Short mmCIF file of C-alpha atoms in Angstrom, two decimals:
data_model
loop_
_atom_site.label_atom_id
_atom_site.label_comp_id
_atom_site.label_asym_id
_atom_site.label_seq_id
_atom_site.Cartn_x
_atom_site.Cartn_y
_atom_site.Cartn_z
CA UNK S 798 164.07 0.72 -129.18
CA UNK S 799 161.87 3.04 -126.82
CA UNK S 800 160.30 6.49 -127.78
CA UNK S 801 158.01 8.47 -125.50
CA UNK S 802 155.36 11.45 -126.12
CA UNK S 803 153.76 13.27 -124.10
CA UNK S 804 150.19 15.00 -124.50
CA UNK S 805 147.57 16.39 -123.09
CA UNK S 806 143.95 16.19 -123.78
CA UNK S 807 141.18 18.99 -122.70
CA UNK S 808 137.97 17.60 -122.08
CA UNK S 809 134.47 19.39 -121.37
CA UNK S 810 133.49 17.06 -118.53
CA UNK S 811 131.93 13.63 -118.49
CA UNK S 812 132.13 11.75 -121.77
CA UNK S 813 134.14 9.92 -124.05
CA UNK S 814 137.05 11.19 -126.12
CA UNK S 815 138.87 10.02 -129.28
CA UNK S 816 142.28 9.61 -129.08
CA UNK S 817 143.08 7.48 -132.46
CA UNK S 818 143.78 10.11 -134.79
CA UNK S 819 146.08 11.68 -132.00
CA UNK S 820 147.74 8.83 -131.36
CA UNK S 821 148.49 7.80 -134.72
CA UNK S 822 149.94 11.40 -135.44
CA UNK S 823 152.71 10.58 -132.68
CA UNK S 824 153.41 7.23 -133.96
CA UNK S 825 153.91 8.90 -137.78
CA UNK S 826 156.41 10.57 -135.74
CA UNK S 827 158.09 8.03 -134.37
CA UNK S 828 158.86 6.55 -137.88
CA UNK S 829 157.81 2.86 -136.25
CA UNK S 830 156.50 0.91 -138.63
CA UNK S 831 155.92 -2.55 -136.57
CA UNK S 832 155.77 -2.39 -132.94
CA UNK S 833 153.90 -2.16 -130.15
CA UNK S 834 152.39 1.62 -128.34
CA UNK S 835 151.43 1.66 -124.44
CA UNK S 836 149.21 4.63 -123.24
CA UNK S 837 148.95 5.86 -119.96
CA UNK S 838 146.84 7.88 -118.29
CA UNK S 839 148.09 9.81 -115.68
CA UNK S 840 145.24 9.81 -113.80
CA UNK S 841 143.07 8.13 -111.50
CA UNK S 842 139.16 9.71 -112.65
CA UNK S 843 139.46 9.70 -115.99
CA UNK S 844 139.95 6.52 -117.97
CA UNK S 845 141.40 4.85 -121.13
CA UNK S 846 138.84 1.82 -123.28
CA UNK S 847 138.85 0.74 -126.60
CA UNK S 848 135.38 0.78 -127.77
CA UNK S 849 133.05 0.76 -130.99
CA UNK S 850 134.07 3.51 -133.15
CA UNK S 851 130.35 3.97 -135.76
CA UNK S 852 127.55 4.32 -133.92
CA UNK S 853 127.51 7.29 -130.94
CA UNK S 854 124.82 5.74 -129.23
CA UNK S 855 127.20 2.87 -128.13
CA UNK S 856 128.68 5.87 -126.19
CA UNK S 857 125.88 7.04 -124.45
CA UNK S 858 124.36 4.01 -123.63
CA UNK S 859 128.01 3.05 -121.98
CA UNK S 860 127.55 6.29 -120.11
CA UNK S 861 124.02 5.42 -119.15
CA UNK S 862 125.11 1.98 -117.77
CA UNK S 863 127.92 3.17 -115.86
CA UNK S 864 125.96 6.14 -114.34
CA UNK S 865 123.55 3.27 -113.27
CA UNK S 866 126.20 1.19 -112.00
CA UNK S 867 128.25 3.67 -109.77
CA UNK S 868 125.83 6.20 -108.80
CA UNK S 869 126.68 9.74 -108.31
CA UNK S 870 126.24 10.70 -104.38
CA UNK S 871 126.05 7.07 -103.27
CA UNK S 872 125.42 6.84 -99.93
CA UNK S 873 128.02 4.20 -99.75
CA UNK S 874 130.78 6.76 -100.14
CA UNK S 875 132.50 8.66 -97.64
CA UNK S 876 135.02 10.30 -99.81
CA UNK S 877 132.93 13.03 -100.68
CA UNK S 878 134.78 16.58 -100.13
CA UNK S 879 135.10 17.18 -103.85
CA UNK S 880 131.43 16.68 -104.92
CA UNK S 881 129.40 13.71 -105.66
CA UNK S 882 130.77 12.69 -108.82
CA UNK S 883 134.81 12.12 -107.23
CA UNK S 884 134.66 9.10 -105.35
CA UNK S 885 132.64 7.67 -108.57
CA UNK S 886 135.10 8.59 -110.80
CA UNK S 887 137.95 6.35 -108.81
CA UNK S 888 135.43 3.72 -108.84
CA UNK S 889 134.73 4.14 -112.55
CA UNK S 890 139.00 4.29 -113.67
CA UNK S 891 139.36 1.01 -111.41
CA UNK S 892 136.29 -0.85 -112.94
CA UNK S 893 137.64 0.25 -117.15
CA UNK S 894 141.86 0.46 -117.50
CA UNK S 895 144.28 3.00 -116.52
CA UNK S 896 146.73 1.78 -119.45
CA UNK S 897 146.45 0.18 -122.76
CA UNK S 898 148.82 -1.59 -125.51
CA UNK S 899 148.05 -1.34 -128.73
CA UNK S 900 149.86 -3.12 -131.93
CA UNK S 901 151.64 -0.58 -134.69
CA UNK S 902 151.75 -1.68 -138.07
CA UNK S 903 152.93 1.11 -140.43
CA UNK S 904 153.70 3.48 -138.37
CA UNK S 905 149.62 3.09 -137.06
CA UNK S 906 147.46 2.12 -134.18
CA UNK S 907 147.10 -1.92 -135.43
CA UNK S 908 143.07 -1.91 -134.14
CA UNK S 909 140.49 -3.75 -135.46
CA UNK S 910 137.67 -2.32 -137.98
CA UNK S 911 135.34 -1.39 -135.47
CA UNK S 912 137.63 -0.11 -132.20
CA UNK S 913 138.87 3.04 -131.18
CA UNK S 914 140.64 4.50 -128.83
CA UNK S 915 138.73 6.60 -125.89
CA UNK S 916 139.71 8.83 -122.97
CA UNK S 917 136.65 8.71 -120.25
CA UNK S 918 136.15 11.76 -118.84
CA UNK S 919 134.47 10.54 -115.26
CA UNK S 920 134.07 13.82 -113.59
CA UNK S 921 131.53 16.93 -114.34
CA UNK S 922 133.80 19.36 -114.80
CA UNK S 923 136.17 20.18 -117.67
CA UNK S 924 140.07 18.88 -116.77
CA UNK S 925 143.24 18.60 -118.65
CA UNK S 926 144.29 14.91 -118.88
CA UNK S 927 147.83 14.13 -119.43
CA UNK S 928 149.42 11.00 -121.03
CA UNK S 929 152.25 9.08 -121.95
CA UNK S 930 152.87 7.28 -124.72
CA UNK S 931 155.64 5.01 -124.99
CA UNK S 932 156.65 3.12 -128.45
CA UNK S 933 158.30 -0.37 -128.42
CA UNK S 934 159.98 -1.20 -131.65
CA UNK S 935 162.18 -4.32 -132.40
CA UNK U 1479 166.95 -4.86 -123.24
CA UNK U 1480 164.51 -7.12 -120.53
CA UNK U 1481 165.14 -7.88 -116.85
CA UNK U 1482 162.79 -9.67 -114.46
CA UNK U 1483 162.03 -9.74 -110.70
CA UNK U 1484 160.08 -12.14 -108.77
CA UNK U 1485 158.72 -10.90 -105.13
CA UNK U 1486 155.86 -12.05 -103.08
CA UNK U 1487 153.70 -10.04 -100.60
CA UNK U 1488 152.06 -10.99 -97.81
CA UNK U 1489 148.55 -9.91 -97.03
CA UNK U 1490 146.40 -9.85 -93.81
CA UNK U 1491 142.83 -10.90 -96.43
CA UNK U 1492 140.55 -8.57 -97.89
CA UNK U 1493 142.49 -4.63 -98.70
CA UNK U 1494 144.56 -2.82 -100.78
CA UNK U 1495 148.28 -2.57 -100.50
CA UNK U 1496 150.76 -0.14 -101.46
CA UNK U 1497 153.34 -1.78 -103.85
CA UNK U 1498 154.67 1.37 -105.13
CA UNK U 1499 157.33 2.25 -102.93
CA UNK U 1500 158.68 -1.87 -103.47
CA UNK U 1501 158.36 -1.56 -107.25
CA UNK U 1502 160.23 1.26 -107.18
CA UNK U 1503 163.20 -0.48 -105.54
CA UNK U 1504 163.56 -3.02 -107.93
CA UNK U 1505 163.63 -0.49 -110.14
CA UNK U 1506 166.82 1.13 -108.39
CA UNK U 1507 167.99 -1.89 -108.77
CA UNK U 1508 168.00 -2.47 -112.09
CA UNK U 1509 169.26 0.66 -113.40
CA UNK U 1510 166.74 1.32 -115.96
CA UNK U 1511 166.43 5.18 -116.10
CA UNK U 1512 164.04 5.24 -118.68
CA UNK U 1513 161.61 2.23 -120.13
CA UNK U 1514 158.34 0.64 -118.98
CA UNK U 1515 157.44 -1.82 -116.33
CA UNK U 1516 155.00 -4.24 -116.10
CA UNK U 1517 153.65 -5.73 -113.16
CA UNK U 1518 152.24 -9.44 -113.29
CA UNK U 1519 150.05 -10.56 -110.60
CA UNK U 1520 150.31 -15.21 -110.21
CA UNK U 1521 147.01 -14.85 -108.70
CA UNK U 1522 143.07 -15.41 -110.18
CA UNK U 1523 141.71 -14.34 -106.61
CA UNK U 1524 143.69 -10.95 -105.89
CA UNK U 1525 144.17 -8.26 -108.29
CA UNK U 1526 146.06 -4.82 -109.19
CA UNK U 1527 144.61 -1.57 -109.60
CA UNK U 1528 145.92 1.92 -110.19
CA UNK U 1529 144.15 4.19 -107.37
CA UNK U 1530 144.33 7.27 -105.95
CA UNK U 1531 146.91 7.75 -103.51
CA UNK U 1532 146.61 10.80 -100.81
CA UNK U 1533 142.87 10.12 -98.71
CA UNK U 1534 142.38 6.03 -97.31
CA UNK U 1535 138.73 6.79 -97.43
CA UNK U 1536 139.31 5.96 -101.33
CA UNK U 1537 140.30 2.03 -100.82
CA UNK U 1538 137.56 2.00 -98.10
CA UNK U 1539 134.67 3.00 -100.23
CA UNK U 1540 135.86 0.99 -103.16
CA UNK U 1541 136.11 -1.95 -100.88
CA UNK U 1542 132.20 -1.14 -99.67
CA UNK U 1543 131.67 -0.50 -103.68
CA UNK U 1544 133.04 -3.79 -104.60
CA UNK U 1545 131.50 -5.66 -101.49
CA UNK U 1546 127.84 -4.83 -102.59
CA UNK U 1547 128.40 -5.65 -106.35
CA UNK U 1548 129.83 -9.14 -105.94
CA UNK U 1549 128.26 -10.28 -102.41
CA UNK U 1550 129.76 -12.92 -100.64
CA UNK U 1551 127.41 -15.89 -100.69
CA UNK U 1552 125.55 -14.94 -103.51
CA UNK U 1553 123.33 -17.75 -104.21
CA UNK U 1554 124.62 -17.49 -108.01
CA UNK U 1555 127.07 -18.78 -107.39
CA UNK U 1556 128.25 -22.90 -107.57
CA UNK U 1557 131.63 -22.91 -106.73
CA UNK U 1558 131.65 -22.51 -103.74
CA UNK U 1559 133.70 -25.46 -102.45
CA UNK U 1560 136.80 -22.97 -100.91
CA UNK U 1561 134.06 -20.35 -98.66
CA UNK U 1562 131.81 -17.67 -99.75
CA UNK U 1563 134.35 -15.34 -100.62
CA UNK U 1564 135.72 -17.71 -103.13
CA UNK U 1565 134.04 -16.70 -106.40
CA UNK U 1566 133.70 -12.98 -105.33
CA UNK U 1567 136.96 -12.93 -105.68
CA UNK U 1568 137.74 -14.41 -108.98
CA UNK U 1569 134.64 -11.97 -110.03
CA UNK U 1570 136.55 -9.27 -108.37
CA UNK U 1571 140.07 -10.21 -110.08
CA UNK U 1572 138.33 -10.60 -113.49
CA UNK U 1573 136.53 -6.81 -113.51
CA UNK U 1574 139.92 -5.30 -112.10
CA UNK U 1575 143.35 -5.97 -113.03
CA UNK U 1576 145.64 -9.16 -113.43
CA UNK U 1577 148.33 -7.30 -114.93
CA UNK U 1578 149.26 -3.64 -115.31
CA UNK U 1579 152.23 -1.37 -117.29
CA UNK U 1580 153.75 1.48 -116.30
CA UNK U 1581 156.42 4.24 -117.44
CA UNK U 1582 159.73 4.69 -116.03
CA UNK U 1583 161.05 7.57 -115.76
CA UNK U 1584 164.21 8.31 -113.34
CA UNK U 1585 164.74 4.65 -112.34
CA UNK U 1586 161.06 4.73 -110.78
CA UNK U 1587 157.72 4.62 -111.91
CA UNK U 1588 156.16 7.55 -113.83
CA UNK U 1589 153.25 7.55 -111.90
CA UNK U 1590 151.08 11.00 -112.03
CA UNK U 1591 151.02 12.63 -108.68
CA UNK U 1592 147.62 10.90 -107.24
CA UNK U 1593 148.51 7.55 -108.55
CA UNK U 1594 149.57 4.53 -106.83
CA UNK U 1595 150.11 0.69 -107.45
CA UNK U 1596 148.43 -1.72 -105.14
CA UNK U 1597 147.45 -5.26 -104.64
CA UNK U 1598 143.95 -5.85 -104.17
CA UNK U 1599 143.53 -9.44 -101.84
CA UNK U 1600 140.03 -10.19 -102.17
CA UNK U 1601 139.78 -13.09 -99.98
CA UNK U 1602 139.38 -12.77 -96.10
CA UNK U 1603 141.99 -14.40 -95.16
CA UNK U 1604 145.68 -13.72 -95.35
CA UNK U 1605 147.70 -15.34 -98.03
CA UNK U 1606 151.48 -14.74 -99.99
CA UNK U 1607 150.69 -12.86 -103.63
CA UNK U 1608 153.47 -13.72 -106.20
CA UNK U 1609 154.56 -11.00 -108.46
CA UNK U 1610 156.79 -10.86 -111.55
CA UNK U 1611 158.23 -7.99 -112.60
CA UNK U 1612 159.63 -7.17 -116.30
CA UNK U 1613 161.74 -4.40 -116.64
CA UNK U 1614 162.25 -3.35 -120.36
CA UNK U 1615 164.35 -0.40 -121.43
CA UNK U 1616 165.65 0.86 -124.96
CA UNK F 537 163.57 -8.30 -130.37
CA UNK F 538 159.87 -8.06 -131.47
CA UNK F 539 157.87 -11.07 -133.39
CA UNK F 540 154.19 -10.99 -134.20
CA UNK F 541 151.65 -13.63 -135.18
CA UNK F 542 147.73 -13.22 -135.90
CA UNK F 543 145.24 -15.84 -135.78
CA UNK F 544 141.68 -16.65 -135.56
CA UNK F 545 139.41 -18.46 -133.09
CA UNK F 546 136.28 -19.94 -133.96
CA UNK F 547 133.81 -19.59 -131.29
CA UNK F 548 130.17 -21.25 -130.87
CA UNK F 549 128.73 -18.22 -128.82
CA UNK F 550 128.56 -16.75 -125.66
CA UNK F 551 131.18 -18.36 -123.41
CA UNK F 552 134.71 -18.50 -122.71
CA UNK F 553 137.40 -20.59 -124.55
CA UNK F 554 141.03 -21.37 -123.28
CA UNK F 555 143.71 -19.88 -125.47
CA UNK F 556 146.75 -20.72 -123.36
CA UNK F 557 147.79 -23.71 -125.31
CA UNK F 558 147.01 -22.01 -128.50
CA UNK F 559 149.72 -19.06 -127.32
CA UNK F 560 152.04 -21.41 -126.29
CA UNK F 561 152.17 -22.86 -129.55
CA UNK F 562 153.31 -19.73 -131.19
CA UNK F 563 155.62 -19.20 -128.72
CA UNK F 564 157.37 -22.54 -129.00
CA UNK F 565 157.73 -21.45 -132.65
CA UNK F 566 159.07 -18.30 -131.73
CA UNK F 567 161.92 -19.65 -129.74
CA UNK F 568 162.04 -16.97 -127.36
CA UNK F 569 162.50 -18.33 -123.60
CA UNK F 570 162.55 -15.13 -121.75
CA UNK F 571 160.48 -12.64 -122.63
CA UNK F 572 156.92 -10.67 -122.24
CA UNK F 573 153.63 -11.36 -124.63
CA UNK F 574 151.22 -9.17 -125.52
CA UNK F 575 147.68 -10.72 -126.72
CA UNK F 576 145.56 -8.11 -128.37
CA UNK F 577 141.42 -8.94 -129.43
CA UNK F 578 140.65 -7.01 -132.79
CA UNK F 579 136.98 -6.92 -131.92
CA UNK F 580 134.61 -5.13 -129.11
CA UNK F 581 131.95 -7.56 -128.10
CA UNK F 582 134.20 -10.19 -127.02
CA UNK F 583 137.25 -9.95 -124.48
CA UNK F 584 140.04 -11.11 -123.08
CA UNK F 585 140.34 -12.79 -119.65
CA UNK F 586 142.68 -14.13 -116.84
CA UNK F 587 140.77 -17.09 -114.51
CA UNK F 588 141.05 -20.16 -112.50
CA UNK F 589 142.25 -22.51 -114.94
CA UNK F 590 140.57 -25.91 -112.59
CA UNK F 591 136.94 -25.82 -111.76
CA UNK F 592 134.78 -25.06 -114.99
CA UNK F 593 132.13 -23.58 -112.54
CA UNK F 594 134.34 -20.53 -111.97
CA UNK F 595 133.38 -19.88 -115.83
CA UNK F 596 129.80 -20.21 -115.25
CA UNK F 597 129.65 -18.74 -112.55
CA UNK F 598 131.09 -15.79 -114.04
CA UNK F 599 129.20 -15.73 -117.09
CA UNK F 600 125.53 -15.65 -114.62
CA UNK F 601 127.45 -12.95 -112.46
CA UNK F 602 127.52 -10.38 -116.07
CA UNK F 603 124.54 -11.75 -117.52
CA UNK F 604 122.73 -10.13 -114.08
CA UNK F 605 124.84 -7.02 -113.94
CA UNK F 606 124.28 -6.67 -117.96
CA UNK F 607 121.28 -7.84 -118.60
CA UNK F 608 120.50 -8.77 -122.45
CA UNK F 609 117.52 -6.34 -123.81
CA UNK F 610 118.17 -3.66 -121.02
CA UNK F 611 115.49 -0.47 -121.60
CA UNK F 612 118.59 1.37 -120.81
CA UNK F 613 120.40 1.02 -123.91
CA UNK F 614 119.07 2.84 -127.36
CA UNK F 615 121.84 0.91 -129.87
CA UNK F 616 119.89 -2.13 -130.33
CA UNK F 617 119.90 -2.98 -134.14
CA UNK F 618 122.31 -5.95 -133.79
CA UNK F 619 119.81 -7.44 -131.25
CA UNK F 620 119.24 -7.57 -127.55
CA UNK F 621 123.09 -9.23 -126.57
CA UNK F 622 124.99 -6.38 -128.83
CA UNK F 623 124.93 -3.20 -126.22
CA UNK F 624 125.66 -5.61 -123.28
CA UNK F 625 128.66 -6.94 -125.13
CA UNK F 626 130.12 -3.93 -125.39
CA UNK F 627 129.84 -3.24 -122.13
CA UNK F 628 131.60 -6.75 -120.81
CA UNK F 629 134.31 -5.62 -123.33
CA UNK F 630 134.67 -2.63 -121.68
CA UNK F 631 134.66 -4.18 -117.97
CA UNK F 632 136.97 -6.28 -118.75
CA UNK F 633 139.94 -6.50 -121.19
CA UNK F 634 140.78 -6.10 -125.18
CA UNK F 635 144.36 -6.78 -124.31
CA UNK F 636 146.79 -8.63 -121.63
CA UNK F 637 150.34 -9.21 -121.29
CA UNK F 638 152.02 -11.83 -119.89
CA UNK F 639 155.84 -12.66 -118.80
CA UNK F 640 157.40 -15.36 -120.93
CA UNK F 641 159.57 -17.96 -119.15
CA UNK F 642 160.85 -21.49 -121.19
CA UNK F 643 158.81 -20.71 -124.71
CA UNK F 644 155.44 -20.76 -122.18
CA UNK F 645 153.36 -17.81 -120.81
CA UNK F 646 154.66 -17.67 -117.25
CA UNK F 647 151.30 -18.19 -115.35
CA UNK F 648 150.98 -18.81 -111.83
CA UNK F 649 149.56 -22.45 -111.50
CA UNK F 650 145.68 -21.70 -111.35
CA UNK F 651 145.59 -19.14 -114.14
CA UNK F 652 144.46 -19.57 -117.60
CA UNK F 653 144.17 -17.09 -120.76
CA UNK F 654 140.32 -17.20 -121.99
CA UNK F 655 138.75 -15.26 -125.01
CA UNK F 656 135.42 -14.58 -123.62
CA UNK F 657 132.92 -14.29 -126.69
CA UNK F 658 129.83 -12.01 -125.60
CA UNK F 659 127.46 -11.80 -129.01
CA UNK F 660 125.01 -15.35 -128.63
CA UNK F 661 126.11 -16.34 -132.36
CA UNK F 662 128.99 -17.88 -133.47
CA UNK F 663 132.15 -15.54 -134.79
CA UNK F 664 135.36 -15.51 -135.68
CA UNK F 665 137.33 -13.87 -133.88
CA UNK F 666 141.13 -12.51 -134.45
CA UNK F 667 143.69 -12.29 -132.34
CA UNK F 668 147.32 -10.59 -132.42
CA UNK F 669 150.23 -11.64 -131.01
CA UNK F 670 153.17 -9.48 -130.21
CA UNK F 671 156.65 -11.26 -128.92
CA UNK F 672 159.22 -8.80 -126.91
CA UNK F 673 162.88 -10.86 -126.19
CA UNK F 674 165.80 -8.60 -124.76
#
């Protein structure tokens, strides 16, 4: 069996977002108990990664590292009429995931102790990210 | 219920190619109006990456992107028996995409507006890219 | 149709470790022949990879590409209480994958010939690492 949602998620700009507790409010929903949940991101600056879920820092310091990486205003880009921060954003969604499958065991996100599940905000400015979730039960 | 497709694509070395409007065909084809589809790439030396869709400058600085963080020749590198865009690529394949899912909605892909599907080759010269598709639906 | 299994893999520290035959073990015991498998990593300082399956250079190659784009003790990272290789872990994790799936075909993972599924531990001790396993049939 197949069930989709669809949600959006506000963000303030650059950073990461928790989507767990979302997610697992859909899949309550949904009434699957064992299966499998995909999550797609309709979007191609902004980004989907399971990550550490305690410490914040492990956040920042991803932020840090990837602002290091893929510079904003690179000289290397020529896609540049919608600021400095656009063409690193596409560079930033290639480089983490798009889409992610997660296990469900009663009727929750199966992850381990530690992970979570984050939206990446890669540009400056506040957007409204939109994605689909799709449930696969047996 | 699961269906599969097998195609291959022929590439011309090093760029991105549009497999969206191909995908979507199969899709057609197998009459799935609603499900998910995921796209396997047979490959460890191209890749697939969900990218933005409307301005070519976008593949062309990710290329120059890509081409400065894994150089061809790079002295680190030891296997280097096939040319010096050998390991670059399986460098390139491992920090992108090998396999990717995707919504359907309408008997194609539920792509957001700006997003498209392509094949990444990341070796310079031209070479056949085999690609399974499964097809699952409700 | 959906099965799961869970299991654990042993590693020695940083370095990757072929899981294919491991997969295809549970798969031969799941008696599905046409299908699609999804491998999920319940931990964020190790990941999940597709490579060249031949030349065990590729791997170490590989492993001196992230150690330089990574680097162990970076100034840039503040969460450093685990010890110099626990920020840079999560960072591989994050450039590369928690989770894969992979078409079925016979009871085997349906790789092209040169591909192989790694776990690719990033902490420099040994861990345990687990794994789950979800089987979709039509």
């Amino acid at each position: 069996m197949l069930q989709k949602f669809d949600f959006e998620v506000p963000t303030q700009g650059r950073g990461t977002y928790d989507l767990t507790g979302q997610i697992d409010r859909f899949l309550e929903t949904s009434g699957v108990s064992d299966g499998l949940c995909h999550i797609f991101l309709r979007h191609t600056s902004a980004s989907l990664i399971v990550c550490e879920n305690a410490d914040p820092a492990v956040k920042t310091d991803l932020e840090a590292f990837i602002a290091r990486l893929v510079p904003d205003g690179d000289k290397i880009f020529s896609h540049t009429a919608e600021g400095p921060d656009d063409m690193p954003a596409h560079v930033r969604s290639v480089l983490t995931h798009t889409e992610l499958s997660v296990p469900i065991r009663e009727r929750r996100l199966d992850l381990g102790t530690w992970q979570g599940i984050y939206l990446w905000e890669h540009r400056a400015s506040a957007h409204r990210r939109k994605i689909t979730l799709t449930v696969l039960s047996g």
